[in-house]
mmCIF file of C-alpha atoms in Angstrom:
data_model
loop_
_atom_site.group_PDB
_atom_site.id
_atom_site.type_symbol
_atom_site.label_atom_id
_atom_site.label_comp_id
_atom_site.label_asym_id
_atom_site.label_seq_id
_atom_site.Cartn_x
_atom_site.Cartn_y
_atom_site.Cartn_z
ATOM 1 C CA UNK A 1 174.382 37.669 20.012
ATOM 2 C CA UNK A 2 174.233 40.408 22.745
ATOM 3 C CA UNK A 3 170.936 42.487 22.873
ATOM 4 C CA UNK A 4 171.775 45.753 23.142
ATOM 5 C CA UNK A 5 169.153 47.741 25.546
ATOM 6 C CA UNK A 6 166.811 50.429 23.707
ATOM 7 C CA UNK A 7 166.218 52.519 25.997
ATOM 8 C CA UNK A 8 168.320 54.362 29.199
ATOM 9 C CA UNK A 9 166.188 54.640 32.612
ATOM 10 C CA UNK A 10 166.468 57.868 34.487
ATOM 11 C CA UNK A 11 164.072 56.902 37.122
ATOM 12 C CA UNK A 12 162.475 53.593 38.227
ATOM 13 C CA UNK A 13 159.226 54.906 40.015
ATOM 14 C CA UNK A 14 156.880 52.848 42.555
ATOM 15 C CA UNK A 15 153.346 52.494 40.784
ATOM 16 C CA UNK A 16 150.621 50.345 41.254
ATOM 17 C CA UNK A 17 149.646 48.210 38.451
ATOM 18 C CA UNK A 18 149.815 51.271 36.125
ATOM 19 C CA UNK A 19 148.559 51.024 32.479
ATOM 20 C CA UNK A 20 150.494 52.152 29.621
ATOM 21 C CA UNK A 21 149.169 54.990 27.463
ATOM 22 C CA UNK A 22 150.736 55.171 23.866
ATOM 23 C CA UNK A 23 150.261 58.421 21.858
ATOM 24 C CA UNK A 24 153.264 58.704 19.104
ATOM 25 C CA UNK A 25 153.612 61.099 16.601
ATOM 26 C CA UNK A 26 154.387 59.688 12.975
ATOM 27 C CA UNK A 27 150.837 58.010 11.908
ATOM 28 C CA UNK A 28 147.443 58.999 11.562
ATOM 29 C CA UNK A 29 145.744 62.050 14.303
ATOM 30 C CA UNK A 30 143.526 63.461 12.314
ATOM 31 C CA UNK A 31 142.479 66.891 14.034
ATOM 32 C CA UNK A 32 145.192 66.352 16.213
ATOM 33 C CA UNK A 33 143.115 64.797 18.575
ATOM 34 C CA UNK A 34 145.669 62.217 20.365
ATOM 35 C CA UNK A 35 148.412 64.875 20.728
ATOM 36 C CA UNK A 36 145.842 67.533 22.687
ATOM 37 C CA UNK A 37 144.206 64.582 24.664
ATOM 38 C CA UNK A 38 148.138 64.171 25.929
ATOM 39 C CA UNK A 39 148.785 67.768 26.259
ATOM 40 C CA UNK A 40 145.128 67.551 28.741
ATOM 41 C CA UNK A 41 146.410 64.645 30.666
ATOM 42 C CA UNK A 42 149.581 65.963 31.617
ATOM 43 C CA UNK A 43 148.634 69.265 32.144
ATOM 44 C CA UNK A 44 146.706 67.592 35.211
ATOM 45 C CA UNK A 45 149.419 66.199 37.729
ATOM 46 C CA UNK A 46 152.984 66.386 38.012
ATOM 47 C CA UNK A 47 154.694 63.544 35.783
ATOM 48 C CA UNK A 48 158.175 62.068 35.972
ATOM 49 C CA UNK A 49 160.595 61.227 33.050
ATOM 50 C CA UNK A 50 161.005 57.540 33.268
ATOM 51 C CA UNK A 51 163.172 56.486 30.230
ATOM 52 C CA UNK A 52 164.356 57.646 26.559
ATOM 53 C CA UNK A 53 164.855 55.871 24.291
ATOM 54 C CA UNK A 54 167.869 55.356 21.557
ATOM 55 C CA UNK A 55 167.138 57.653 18.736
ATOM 56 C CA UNK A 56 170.387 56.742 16.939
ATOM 57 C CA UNK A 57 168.904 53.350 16.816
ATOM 58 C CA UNK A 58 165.305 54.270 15.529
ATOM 59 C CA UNK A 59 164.874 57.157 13.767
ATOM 60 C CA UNK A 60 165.744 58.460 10.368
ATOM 61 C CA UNK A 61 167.829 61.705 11.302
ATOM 62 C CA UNK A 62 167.359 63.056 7.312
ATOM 63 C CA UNK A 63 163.480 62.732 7.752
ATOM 64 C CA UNK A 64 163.399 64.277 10.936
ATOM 65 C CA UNK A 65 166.172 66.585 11.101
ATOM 66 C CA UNK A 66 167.393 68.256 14.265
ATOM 67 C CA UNK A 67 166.250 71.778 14.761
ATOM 68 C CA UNK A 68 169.266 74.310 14.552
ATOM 69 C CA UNK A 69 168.964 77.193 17.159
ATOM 70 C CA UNK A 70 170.651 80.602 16.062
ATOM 71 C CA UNK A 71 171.415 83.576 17.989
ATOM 72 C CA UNK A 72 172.945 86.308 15.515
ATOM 73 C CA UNK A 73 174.402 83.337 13.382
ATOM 74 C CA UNK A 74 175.913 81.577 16.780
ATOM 75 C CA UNK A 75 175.070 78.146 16.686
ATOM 76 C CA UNK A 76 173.066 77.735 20.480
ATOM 77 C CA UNK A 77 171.716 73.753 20.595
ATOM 78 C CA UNK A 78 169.868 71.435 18.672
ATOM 79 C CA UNK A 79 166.044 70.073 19.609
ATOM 80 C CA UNK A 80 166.731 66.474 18.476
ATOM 81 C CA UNK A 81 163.361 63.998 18.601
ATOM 82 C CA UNK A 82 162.878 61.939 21.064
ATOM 83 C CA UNK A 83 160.879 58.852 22.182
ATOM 84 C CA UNK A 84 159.969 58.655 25.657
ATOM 85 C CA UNK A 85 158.522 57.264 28.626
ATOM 86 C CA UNK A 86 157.223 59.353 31.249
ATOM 87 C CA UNK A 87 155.183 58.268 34.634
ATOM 88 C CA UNK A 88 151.870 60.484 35.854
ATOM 89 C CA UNK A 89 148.452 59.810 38.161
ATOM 90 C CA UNK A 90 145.138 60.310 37.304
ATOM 91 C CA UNK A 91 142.747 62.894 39.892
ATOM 92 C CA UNK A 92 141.791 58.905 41.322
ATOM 93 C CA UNK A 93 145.265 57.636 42.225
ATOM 94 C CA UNK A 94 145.441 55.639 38.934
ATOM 95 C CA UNK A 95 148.991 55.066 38.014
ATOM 96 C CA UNK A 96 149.606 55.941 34.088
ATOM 97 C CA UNK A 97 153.062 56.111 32.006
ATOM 98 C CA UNK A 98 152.868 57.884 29.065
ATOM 99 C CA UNK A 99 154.910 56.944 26.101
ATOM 100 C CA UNK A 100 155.139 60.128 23.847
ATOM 101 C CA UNK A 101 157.173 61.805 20.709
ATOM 102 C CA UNK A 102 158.255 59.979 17.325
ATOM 103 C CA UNK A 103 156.801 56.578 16.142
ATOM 104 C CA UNK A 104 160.133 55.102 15.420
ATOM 105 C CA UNK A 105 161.456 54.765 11.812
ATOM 106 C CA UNK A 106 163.322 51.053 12.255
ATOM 107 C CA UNK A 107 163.480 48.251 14.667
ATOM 108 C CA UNK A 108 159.793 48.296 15.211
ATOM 109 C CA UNK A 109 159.930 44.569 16.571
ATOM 110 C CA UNK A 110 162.989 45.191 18.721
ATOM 111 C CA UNK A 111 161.298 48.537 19.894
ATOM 112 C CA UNK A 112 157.997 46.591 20.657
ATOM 113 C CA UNK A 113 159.881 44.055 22.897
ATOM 114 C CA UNK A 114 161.812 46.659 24.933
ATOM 115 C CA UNK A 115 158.700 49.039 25.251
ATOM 116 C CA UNK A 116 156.935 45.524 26.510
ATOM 117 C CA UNK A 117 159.858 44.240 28.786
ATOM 118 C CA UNK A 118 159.675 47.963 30.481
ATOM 119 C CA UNK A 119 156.258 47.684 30.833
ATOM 120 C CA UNK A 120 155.965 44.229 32.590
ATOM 121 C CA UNK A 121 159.100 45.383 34.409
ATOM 122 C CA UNK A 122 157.395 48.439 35.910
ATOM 123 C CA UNK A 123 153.849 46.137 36.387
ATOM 124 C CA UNK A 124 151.791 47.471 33.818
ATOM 125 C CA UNK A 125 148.129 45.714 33.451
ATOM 126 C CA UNK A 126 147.177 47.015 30.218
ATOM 127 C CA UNK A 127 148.166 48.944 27.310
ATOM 128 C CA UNK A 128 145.995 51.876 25.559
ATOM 129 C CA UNK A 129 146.618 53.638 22.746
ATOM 130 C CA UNK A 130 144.992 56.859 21.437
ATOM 131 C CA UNK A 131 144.104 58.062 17.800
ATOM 132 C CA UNK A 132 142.615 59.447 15.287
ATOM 133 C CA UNK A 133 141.436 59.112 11.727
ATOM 134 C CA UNK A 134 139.217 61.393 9.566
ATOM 135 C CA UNK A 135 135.624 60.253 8.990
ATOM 136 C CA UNK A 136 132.672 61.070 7.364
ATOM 137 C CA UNK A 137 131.324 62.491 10.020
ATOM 138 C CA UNK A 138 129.676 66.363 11.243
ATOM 139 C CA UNK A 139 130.617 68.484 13.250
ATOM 140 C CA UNK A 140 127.216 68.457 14.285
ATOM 141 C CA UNK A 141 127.262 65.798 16.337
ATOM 142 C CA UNK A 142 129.055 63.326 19.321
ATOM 143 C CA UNK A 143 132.632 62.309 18.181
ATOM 144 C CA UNK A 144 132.078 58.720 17.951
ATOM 145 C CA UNK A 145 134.804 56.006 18.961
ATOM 146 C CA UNK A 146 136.627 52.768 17.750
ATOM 147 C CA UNK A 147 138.524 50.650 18.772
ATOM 148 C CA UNK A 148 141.439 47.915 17.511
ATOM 149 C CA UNK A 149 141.590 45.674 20.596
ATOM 150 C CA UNK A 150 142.790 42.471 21.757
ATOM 151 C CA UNK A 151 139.542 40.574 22.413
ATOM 152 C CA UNK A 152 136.130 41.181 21.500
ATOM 153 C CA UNK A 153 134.578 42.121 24.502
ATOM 154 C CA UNK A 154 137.216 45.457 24.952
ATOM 155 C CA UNK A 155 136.431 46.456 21.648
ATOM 156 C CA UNK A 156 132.732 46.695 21.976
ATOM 157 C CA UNK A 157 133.755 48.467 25.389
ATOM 158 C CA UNK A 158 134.972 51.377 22.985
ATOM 159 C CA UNK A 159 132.383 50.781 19.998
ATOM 160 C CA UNK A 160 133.951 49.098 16.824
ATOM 161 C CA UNK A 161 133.704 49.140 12.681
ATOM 162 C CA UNK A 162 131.865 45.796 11.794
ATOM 163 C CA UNK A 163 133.050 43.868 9.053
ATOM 164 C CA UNK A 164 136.680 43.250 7.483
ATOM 165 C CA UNK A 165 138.874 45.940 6.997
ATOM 166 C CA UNK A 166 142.493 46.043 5.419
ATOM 167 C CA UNK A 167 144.793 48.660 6.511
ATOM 168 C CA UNK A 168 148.405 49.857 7.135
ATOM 169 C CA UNK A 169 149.865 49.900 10.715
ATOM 170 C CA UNK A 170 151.361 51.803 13.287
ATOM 171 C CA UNK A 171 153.248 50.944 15.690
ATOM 172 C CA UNK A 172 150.414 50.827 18.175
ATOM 173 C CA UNK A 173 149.223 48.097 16.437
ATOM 174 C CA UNK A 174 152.190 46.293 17.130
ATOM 175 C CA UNK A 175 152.443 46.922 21.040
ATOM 176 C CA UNK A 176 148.674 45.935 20.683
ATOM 177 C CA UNK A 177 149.935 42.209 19.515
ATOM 178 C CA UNK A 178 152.865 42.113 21.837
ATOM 179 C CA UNK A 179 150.844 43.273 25.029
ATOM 180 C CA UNK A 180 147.800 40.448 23.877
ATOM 181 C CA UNK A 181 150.710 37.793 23.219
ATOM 182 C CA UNK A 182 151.873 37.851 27.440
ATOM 183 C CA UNK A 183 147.920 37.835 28.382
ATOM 184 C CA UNK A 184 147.546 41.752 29.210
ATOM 185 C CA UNK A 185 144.336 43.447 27.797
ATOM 186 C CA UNK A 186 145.615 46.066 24.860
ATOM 187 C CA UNK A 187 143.194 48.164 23.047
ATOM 188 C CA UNK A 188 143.833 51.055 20.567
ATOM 189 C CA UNK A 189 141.010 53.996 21.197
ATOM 190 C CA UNK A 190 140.718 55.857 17.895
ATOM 191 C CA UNK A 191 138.124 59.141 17.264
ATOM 192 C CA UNK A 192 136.122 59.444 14.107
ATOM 193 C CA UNK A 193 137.130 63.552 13.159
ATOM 194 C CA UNK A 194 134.673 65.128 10.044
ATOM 195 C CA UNK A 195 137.235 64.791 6.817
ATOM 196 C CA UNK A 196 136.704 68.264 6.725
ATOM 197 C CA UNK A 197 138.471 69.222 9.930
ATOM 198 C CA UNK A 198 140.843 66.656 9.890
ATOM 199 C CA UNK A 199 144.160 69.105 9.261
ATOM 200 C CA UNK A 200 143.349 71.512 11.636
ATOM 201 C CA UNK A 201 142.975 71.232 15.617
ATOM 202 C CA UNK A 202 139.463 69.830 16.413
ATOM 203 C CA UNK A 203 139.399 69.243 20.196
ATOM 204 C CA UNK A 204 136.085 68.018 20.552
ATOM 205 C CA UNK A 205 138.003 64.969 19.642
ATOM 206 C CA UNK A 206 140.610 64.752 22.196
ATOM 207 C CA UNK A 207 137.792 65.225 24.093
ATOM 208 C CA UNK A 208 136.457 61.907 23.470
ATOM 209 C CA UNK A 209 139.690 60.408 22.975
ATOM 210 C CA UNK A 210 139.823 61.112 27.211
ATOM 211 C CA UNK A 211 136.470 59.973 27.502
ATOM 212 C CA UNK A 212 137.244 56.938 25.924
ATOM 213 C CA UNK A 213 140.273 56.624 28.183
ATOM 214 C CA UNK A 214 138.394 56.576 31.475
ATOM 215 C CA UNK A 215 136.042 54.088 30.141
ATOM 216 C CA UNK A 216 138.045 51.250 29.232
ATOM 217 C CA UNK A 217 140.908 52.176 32.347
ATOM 218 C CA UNK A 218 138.775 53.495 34.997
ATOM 219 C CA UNK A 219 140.896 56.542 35.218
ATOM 220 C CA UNK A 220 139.120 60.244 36.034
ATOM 221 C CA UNK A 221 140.682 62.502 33.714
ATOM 222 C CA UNK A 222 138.921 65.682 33.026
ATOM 223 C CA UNK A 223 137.965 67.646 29.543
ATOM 224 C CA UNK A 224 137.065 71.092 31.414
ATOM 225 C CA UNK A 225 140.313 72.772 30.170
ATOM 226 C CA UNK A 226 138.953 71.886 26.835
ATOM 227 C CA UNK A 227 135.775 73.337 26.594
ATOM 228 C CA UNK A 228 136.665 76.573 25.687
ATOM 229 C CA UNK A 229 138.329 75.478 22.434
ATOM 230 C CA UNK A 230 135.381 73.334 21.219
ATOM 231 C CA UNK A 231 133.106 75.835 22.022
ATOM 232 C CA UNK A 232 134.923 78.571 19.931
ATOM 233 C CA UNK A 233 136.041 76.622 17.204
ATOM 234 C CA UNK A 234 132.005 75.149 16.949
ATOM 235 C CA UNK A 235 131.012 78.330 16.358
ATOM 236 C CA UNK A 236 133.959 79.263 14.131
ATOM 237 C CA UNK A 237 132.684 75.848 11.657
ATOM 238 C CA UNK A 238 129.032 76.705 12.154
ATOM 239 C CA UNK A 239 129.413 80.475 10.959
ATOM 240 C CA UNK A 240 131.717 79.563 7.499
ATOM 241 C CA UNK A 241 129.183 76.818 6.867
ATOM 242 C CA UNK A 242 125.822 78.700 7.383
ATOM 243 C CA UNK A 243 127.637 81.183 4.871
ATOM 244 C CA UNK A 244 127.036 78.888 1.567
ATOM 245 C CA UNK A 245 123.572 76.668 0.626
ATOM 246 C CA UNK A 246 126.221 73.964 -0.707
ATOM 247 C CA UNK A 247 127.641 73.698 2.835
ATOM 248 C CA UNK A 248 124.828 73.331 4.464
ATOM 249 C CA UNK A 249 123.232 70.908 2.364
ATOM 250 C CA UNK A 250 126.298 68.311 2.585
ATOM 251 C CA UNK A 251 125.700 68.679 6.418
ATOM 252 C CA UNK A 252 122.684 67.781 6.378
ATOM 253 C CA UNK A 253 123.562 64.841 3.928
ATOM 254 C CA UNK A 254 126.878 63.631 6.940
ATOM 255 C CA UNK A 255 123.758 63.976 9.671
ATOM 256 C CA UNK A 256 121.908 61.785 7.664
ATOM 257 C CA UNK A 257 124.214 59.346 6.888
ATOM 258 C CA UNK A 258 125.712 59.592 10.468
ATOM 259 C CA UNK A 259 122.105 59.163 12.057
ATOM 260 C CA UNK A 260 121.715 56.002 9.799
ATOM 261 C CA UNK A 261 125.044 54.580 10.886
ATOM 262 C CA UNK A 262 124.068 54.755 14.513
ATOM 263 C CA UNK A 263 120.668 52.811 13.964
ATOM 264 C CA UNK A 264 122.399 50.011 11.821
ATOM 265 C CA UNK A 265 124.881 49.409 14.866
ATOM 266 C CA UNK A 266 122.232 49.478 17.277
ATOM 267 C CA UNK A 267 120.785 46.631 15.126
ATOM 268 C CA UNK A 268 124.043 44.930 14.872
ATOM 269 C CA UNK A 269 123.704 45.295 11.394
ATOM 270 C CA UNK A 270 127.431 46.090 9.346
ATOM 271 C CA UNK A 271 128.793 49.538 9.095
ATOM 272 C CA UNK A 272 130.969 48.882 6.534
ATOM 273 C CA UNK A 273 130.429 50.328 3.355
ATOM 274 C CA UNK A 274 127.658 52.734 2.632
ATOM 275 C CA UNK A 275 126.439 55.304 0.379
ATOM 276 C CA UNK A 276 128.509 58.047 -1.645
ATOM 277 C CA UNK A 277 129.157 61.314 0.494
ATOM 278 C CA UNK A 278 129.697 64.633 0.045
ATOM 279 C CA UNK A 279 133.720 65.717 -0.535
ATOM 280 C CA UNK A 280 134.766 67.980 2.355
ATOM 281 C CA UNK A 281 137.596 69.642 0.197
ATOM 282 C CA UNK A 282 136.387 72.941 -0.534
ATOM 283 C CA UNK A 283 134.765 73.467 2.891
ATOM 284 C CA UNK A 284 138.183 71.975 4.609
ATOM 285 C CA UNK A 285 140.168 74.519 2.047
ATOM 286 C CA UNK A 286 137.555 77.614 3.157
ATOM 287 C CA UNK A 287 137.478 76.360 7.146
ATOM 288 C CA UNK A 288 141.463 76.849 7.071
ATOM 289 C CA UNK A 289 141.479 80.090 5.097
ATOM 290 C CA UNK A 290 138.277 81.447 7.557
ATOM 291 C CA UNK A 291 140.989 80.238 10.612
ATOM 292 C CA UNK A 292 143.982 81.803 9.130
ATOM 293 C CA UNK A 293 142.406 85.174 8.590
ATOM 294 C CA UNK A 294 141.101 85.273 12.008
ATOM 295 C CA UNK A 295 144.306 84.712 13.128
ATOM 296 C CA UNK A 296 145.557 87.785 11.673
#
């Protein structure tokens, strides 16, 4: 059989054991948290476009149709979606590629091996990948971090959910498994968002998501471009949920429960589980409608 190559290199850059920073769209950022943390990094140095790879061969072109440009009816270009791989440096010389866009919709092993044989190709140390999930968390207090890694002592680097957990995969995941099969450290950094936020921007998150990101690969990227946002949309959360008693009250009942959770992980205790908490829907449904009308 003759493997066909995934992927078309533009550029082959000179780095210096760079690590390999995975962000896709397609699975779970709640808050968008992984998508702004990108939009932060990059907005930080210059970056290069390394490779793209075959969309023909990976995605599903009737789930994510092409967007049709029109000028007076004239038909002007498509936007297609794209995976790709794209080279940048952190403030401290730290060499990062960036693989961005659409999780792909087939050849997920085939994908994993090219995305790994690029990345040993181009000397890669360690792969990272960024996420989010919502949480029964407040706003109220520090984003908190997890981590899916490939030993125990890089996920307690990040913090971790004790116990035995169940769920579906992304394609991070996989990398993850390919990345730990050749020996190189791999750890997925994922940020806890309140429920109640999670389908809207919440950039305390990304935030933390960077945070997280220096801490495990000793890279200096800042959050200053971010404070702004998480100041104003703090006070934008605060002021619809001082509003109404009920709000306020199932606040009070995530600090509790949040507060709990840290103490039963500082005595290594599991954090599985727990009790009943509050639904977030009509304060998530009142949060958007508050957002929308003062965007208007």
């Amino acid at each position: 059989m003759i493997a066909v190559s995934l992927y078309e290199l533009h550029h082959r850059p000179d780095l210096d054991a760079p690590i390999l920073l995975v962000a896709l769209d397609g699975w779970i950022d709640a808050g968008g948290a992984a998508a702004r943390a990108v939009e932060s990094i990059v907005a930080q140095g210059e970056s290069t476009h390394v490779a793209t790879f075959d969309a023909d061969a990976l995605l599903d072109f009737r789930a994510r149709r092409p967007i049709l440009h029109l000028v007076d009816g004239v038909n002007t270009g498509l936007t297609w979606s794209a995976t790709e791989l794209h080279a940048t440096v952190a403030p401290n010389g730290t060499d990062v590629l960036l693989l961005t866009g659409v999780e792909p919709d087939h050849a997920w092993n085939a994908f994993a091996d090219s995305v790994l044989a690029l990345a040993v190709e181009l000397g890669c140390r360690m792969q990272i990948g960024l996420g989010a999930y919502p949480a029964a968390a407040p706003h109220t207090r520090p984003v908190q971090l997890s981590a899916t890694a490939s030993t125990d002592d890089l996920a307690a680097q990040v913090g971790l959910v004790r116990g035995t957990v169940d769920v579906p995969a992304g394609i991070e995941a996989v990398l993850e498994q390919r990345f730990a099969g050749i020996g190189l450290p791999a750890v997925g950094v994922w940020a806890q968002v309140p429920h109640y936020v999670a389908a809207m921007r919440y950039p305390a998150a990304a935030a933390r998501l960077i945070e997280g990101l220096n801490l495990v690969a000793g890279t200096d990227f800042g959050t200053e471009d971010l404070d702004t946002e998480i100041g104003a949309m703090r006070t934008r959360i605060d002021e619809l949920v001082e509003s109404n008693p009920q709000h306020v009250a199932m606040i009070r009942q995530l600090e509790e429960a949040y507060d709990e959770s840290l103490e039963a992980m500082a005595g290594d205790e599991p954090s599985l589980g727990g009790g009943e908490l509050p639904s977030g829907d009509e304060l998530a449904e009142e949060l958007q409608r508050f957002l929308r009308e003062q965007g208007d």
